[in-house]
PDB file of C-alpha atoms in Angstrom:
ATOM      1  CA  UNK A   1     149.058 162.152-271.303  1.00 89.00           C
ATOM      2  CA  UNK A   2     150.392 163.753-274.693  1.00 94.00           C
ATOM      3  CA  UNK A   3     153.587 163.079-275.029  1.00 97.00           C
ATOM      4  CA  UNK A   4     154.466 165.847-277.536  1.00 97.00           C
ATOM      5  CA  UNK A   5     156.492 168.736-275.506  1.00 98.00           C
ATOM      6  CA  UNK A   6     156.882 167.476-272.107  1.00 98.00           C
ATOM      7  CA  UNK A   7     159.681 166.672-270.645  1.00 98.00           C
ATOM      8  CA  UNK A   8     161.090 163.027-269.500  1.00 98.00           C
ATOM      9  CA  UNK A   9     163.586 161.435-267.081  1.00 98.00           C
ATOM     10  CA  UNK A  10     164.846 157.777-268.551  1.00 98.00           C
ATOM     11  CA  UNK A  11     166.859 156.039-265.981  1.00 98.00           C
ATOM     12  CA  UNK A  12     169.343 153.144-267.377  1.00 97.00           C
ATOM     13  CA  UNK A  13     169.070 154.597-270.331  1.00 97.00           C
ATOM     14  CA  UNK A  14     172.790 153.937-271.839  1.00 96.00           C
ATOM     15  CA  UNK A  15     171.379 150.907-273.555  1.00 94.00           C
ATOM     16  CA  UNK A  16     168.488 148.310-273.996  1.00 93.00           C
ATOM     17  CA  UNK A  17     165.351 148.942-272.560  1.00 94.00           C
ATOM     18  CA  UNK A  18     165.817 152.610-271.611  1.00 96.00           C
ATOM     19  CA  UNK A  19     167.874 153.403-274.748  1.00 97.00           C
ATOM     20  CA  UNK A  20     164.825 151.999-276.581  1.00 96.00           C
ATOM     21  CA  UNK A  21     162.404 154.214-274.156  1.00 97.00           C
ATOM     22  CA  UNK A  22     164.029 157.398-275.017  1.00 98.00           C
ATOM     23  CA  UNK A  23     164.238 157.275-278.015  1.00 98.00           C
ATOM     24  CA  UNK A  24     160.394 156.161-278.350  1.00 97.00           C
ATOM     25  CA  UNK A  25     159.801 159.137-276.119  1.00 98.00           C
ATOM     26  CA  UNK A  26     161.603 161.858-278.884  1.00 98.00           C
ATOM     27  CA  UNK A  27     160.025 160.428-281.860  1.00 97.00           C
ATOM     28  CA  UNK A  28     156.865 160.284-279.709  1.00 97.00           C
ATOM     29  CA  UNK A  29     157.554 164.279-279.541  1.00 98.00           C
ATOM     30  CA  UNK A  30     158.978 164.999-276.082  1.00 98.00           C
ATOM     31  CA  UNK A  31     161.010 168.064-275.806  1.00 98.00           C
ATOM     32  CA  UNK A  32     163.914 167.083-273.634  1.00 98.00           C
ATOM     33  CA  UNK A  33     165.076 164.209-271.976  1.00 98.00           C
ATOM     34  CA  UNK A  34     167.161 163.601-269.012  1.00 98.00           C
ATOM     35  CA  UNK A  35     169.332 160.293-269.617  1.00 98.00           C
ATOM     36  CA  UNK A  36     170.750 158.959-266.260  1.00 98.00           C
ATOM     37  CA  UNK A  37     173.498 156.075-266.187  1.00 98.00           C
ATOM     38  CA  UNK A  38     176.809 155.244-264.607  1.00 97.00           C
ATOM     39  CA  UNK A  39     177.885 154.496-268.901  1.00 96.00           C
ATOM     40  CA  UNK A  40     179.425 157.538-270.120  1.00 97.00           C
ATOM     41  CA  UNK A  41     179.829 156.409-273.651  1.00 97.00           C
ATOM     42  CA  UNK A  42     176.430 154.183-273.880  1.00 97.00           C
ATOM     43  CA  UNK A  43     174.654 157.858-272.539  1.00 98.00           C
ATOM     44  CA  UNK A  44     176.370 159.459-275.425  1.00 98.00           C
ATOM     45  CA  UNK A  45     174.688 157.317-278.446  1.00 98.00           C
ATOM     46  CA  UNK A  46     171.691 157.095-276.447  1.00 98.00           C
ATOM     47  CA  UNK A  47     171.727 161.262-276.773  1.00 98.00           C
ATOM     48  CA  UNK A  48     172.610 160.916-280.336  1.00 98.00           C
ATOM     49  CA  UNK A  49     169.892 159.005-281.337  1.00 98.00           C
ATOM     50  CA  UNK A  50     167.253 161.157-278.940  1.00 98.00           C
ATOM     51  CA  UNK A  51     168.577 164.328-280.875  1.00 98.00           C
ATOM     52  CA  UNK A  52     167.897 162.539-284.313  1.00 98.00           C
ATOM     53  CA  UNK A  53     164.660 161.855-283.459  1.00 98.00           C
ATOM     54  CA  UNK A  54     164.380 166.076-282.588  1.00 97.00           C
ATOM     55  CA  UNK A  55     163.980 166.207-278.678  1.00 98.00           C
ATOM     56  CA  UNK A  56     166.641 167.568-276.057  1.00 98.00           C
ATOM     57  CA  UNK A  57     168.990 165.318-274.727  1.00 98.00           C
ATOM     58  CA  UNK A  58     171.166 165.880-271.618  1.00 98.00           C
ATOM     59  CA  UNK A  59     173.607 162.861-270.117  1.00 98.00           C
ATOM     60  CA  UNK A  60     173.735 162.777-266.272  1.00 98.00           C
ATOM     61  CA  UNK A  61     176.288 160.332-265.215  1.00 98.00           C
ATOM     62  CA  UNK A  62     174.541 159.061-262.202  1.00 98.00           C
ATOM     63  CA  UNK A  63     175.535 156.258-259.452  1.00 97.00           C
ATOM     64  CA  UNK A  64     172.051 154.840-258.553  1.00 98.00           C
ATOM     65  CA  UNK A  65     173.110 152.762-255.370  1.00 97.00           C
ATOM     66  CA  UNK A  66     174.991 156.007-254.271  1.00 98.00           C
ATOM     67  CA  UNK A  67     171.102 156.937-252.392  1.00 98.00           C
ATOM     68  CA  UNK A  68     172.335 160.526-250.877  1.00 98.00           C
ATOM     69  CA  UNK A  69     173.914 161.487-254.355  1.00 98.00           C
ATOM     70  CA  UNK A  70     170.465 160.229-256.362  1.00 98.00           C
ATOM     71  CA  UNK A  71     168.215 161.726-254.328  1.00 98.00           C
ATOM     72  CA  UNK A  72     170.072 165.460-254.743  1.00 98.00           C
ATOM     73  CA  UNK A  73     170.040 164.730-258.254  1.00 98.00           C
ATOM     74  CA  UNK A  74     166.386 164.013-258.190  1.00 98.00           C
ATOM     75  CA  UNK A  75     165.680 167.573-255.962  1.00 98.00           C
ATOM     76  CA  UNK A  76     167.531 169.215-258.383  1.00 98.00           C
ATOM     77  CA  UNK A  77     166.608 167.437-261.554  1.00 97.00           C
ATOM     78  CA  UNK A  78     163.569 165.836-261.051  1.00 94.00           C
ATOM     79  CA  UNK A  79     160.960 168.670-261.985  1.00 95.00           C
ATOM     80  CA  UNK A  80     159.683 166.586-265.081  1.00 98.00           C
ATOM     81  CA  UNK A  81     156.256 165.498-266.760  1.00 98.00           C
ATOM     82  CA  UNK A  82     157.373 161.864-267.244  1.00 98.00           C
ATOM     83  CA  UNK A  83     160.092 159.140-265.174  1.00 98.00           C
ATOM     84  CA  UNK A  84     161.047 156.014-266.288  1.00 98.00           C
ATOM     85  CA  UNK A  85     162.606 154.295-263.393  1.00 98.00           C
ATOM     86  CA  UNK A  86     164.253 151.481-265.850  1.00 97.00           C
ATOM     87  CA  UNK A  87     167.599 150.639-264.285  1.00 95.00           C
ATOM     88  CA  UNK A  88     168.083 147.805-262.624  1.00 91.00           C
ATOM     89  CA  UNK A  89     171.292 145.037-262.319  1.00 88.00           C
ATOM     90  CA  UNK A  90     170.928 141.259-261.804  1.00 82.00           C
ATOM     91  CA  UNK A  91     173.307 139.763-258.940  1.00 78.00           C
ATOM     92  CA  UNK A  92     175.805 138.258-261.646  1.00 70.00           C
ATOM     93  CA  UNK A  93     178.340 135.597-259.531  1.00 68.00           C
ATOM     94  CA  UNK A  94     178.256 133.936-256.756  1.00 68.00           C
ATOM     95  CA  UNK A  95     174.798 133.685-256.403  1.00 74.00           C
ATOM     96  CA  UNK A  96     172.701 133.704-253.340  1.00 77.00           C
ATOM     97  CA  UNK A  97     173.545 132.821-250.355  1.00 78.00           C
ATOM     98  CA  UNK A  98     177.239 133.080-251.725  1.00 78.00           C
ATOM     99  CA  UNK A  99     176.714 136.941-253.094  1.00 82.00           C
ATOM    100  CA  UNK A 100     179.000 138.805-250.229  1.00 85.00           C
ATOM    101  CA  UNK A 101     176.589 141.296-247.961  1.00 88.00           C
ATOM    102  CA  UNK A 102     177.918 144.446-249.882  1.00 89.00           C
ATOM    103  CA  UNK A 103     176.451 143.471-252.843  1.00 86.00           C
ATOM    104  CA  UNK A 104     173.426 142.446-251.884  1.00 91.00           C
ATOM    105  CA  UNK A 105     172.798 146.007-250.540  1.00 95.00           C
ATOM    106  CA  UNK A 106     174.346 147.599-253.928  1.00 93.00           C
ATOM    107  CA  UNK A 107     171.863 145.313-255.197  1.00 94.00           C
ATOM    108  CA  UNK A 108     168.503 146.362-253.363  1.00 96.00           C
ATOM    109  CA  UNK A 109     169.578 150.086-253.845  1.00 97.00           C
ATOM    110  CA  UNK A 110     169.840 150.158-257.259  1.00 97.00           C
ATOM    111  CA  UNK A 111     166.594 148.211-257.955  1.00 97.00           C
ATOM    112  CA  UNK A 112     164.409 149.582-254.932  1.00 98.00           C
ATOM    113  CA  UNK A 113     165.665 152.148-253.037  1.00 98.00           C
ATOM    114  CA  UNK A 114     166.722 154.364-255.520  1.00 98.00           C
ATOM    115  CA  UNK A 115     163.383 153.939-257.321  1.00 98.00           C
ATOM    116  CA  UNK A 116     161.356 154.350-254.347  1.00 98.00           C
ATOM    117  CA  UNK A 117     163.735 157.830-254.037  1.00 98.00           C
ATOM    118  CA  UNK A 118     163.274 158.896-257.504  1.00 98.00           C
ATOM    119  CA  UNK A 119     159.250 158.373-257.080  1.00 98.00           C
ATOM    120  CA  UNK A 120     158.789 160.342-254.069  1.00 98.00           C
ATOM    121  CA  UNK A 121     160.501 163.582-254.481  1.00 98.00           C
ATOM    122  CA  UNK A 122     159.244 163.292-258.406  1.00 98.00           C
ATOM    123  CA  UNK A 123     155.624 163.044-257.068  1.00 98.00           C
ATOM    124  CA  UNK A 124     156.147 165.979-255.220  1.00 97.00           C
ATOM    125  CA  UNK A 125     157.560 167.879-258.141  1.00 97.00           C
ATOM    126  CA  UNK A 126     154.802 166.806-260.498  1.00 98.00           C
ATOM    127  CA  UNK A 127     151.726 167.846-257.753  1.00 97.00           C
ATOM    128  CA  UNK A 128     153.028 171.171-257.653  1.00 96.00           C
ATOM    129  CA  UNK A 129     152.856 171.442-261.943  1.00 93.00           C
ATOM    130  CA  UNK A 130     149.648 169.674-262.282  1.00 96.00           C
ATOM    131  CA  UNK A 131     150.426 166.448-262.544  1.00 97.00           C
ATOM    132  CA  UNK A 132     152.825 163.790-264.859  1.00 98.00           C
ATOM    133  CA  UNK A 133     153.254 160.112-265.443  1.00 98.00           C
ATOM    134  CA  UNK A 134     155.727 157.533-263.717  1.00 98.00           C
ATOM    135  CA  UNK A 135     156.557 154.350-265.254  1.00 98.00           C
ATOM    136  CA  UNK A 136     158.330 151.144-263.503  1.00 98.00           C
ATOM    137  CA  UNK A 137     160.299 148.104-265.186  1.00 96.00           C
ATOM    138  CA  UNK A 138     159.257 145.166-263.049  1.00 95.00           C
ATOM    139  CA  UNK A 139     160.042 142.174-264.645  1.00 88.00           C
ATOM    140  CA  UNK A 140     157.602 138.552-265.052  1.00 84.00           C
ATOM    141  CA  UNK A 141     160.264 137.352-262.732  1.00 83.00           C
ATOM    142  CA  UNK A 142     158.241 139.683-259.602  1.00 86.00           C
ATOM    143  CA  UNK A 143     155.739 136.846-260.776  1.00 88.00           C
ATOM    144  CA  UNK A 144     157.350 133.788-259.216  1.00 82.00           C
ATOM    145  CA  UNK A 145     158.488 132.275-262.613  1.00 63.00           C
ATOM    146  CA  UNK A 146     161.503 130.773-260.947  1.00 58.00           C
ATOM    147  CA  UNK A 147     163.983 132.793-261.947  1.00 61.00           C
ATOM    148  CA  UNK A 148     167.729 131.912-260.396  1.00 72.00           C
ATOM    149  CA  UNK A 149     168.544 135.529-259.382  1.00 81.00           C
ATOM    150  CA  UNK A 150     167.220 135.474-255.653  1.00 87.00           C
ATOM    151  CA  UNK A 151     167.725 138.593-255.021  1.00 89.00           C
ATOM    152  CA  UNK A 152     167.084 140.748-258.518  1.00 89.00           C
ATOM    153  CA  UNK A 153     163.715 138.682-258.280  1.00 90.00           C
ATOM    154  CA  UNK A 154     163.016 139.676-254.616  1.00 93.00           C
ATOM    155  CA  UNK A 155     163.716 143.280-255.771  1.00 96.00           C
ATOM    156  CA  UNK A 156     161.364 143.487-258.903  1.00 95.00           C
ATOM    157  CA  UNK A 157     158.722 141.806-256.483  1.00 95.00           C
ATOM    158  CA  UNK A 158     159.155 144.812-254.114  1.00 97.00           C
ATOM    159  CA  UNK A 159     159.058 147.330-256.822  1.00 98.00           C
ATOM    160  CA  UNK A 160     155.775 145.510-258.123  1.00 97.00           C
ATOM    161  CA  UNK A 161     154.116 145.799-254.747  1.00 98.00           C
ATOM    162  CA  UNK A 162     155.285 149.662-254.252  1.00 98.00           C
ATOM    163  CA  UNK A 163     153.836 150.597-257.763  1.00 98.00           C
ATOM    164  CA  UNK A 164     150.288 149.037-256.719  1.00 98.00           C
ATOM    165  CA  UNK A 165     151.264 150.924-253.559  1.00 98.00           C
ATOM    166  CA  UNK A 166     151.247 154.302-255.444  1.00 98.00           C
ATOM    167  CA  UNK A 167     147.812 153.932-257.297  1.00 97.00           C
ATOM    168  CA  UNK A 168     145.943 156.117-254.712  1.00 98.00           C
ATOM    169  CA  UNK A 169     148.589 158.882-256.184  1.00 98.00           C
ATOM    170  CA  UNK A 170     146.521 159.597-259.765  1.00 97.00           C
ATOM    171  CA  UNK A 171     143.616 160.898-256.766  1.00 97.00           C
ATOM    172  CA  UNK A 172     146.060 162.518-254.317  1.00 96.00           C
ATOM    173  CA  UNK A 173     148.198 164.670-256.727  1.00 97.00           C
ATOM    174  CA  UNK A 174     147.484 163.376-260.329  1.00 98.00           C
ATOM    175  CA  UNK A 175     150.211 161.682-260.845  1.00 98.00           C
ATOM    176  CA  UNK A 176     149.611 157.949-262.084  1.00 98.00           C
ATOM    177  CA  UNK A 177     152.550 155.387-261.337  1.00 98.00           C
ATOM    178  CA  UNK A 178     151.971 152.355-263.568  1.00 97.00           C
ATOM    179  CA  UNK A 179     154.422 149.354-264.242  1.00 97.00           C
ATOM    180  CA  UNK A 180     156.216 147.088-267.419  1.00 93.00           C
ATOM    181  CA  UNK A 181     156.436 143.679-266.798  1.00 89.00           C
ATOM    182  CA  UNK A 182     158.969 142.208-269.616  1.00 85.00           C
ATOM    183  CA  UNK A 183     160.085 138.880-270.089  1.00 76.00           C
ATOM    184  CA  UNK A 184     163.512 137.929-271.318  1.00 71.00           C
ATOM    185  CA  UNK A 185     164.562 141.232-273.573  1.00 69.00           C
ATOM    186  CA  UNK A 186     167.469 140.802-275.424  1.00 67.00           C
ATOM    187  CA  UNK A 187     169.335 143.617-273.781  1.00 66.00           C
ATOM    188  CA  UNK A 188     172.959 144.093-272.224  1.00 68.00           C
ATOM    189  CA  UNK A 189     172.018 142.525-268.807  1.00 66.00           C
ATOM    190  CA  UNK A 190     172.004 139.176-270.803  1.00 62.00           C
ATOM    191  CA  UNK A 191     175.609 139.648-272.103  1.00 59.00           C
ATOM    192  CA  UNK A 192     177.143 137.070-269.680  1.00 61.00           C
ATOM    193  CA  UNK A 193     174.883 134.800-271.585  1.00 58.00           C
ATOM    194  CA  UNK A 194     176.376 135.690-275.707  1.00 56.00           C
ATOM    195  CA  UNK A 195     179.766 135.507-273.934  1.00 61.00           C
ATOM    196  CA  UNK A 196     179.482 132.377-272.833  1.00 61.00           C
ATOM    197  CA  UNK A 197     177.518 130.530-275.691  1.00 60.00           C
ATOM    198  CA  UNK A 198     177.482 133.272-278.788  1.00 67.00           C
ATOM    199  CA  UNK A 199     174.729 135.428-279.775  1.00 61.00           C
ATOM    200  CA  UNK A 200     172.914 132.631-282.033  1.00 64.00           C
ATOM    201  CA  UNK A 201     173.084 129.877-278.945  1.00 60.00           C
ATOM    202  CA  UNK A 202     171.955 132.384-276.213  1.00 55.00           C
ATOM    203  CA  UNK A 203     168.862 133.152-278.880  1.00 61.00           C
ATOM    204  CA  UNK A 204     167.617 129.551-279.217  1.00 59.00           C
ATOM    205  CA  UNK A 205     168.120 128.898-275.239  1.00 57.00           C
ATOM    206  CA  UNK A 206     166.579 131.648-273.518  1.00 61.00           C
ATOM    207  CA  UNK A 207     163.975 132.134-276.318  1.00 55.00           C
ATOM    208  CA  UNK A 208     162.745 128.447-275.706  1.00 64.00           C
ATOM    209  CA  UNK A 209     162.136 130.218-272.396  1.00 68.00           C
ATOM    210  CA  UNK A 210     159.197 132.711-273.897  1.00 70.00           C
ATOM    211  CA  UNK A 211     156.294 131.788-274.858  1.00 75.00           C
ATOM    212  CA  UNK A 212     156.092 133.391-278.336  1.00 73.00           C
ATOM    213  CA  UNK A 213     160.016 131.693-278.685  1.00 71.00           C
ATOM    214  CA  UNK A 214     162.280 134.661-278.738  1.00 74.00           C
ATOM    215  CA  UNK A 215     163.724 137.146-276.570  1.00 71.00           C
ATOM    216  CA  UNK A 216     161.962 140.516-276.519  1.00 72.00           C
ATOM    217  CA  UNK A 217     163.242 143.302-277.875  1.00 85.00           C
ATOM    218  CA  UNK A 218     163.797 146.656-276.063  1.00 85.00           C
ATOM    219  CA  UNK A 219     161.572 148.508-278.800  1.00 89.00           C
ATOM    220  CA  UNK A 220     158.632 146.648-278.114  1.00 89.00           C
ATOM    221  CA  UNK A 221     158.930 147.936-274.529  1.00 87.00           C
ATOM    222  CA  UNK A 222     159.759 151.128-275.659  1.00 89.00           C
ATOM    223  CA  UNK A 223     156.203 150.374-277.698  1.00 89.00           C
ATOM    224  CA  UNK A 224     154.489 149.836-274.178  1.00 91.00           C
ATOM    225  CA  UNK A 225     156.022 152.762-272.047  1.00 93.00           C
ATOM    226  CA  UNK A 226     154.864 155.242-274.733  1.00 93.00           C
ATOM    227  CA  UNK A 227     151.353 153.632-274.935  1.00 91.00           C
TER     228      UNK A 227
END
């Protein structure tokens, strides 16, 4: 797909990996772009730096685990060329099987159900105007690389096996649902990690973690949504 003049949805995008996506997509040439968070001020400099690079930016404070509330957004927003269903949240403390019930369903609906959510009714959207592109961040950990996060691991693996799920869509209604599998990107999920050791520390731990011995950045995955 040409990117130039179509029209995106970037979800998560008040920082990181779906700050770096939109603004990829403007400079890229898209003509507007829907940015969807809960972060009212990280939506606002994400729209600040879409507009520089010359594309359309609205800010949609959005509750993803609120699944009634996203999917009326989605009916009423969702008439786009191009999703990015970035957000997701890691389970944080206590861990599994401490993590109380209620947040291990906030947990699986912001990850998976509201992704699944945003898919369908976009699908349907994007058959009736020809077509369009949806992209999904997985994560290596949907791999089995032994990540501690039970549950954000057991999520990405369900959103990996929903995107192969979706393949027989590019036939059906021309819509192609691909997925980004990122390592460790230095983004704000890792914060708890710099407050705890410093920025410098958390570099030299985690990135002993990846093989090419550094965190990823968000723009290289910004690189790999627009490609």
């Amino acid at each position: 797909m040409e990117i130039k003049g179509k029209t995106a949805i970037v979800t998560g995008s008040a920082g990181g990996i779906g700050r770096a996506s939109a603004v990829m997509l403007a400079a890229r040439g898209a003509a507007e772009i829907a940015l969807v968070d809960v972060n009212e001020v990280g939506l606002t400099e994400t729209a600040r730096l879409v507009e520089a690079e010359g594309a359309r930016a609205n800010i949609h404070i959005l509750d993803l685990s609120d699944i009634p509330a996203t999917e009326a957004w989605f009916r009423a927003h969702g008439d786009v060329d191009i999703l990015h269903n970035n957000a997701g949240v890691v389970s944080g403390l206590p861990q599994f099987p401490d993590v109380d019930a209620a947040r291990i369903r906030w947990i699986i609906d912001v990850n998976l159900t509201s992704l699944v959510a945003a898919t369908q009714i976009a699908v349907q959207a994007m058959k009736k105007r020809g077509g369009g592109v949806i992209v999904n961040t997985v994560s290596t950990v949907a791999l089995g690389t032994g990540f501690y996060d039970a549950m954000y691991a057991t999520t990405k693996a369900a959103v990996m096996m929903f995107t192969r799920c979706c393949a027989p869509l590019k036939d059906e209604c021309n819509v192609r649902v691909a997925g980004m599998l990122p390592g460790l990107v230095d983004t704000p999920i890792l914060d708890k990690y710099r407050n705890r050791l410093g920025d410098e520390l958390m570099q030299q731990k985690l990135g002993r973690q990846v093989p090419i011995g550094r965190l990823g950045r968000p723009e290289e995955v910004g690189w790999a949504l627009v490609f």
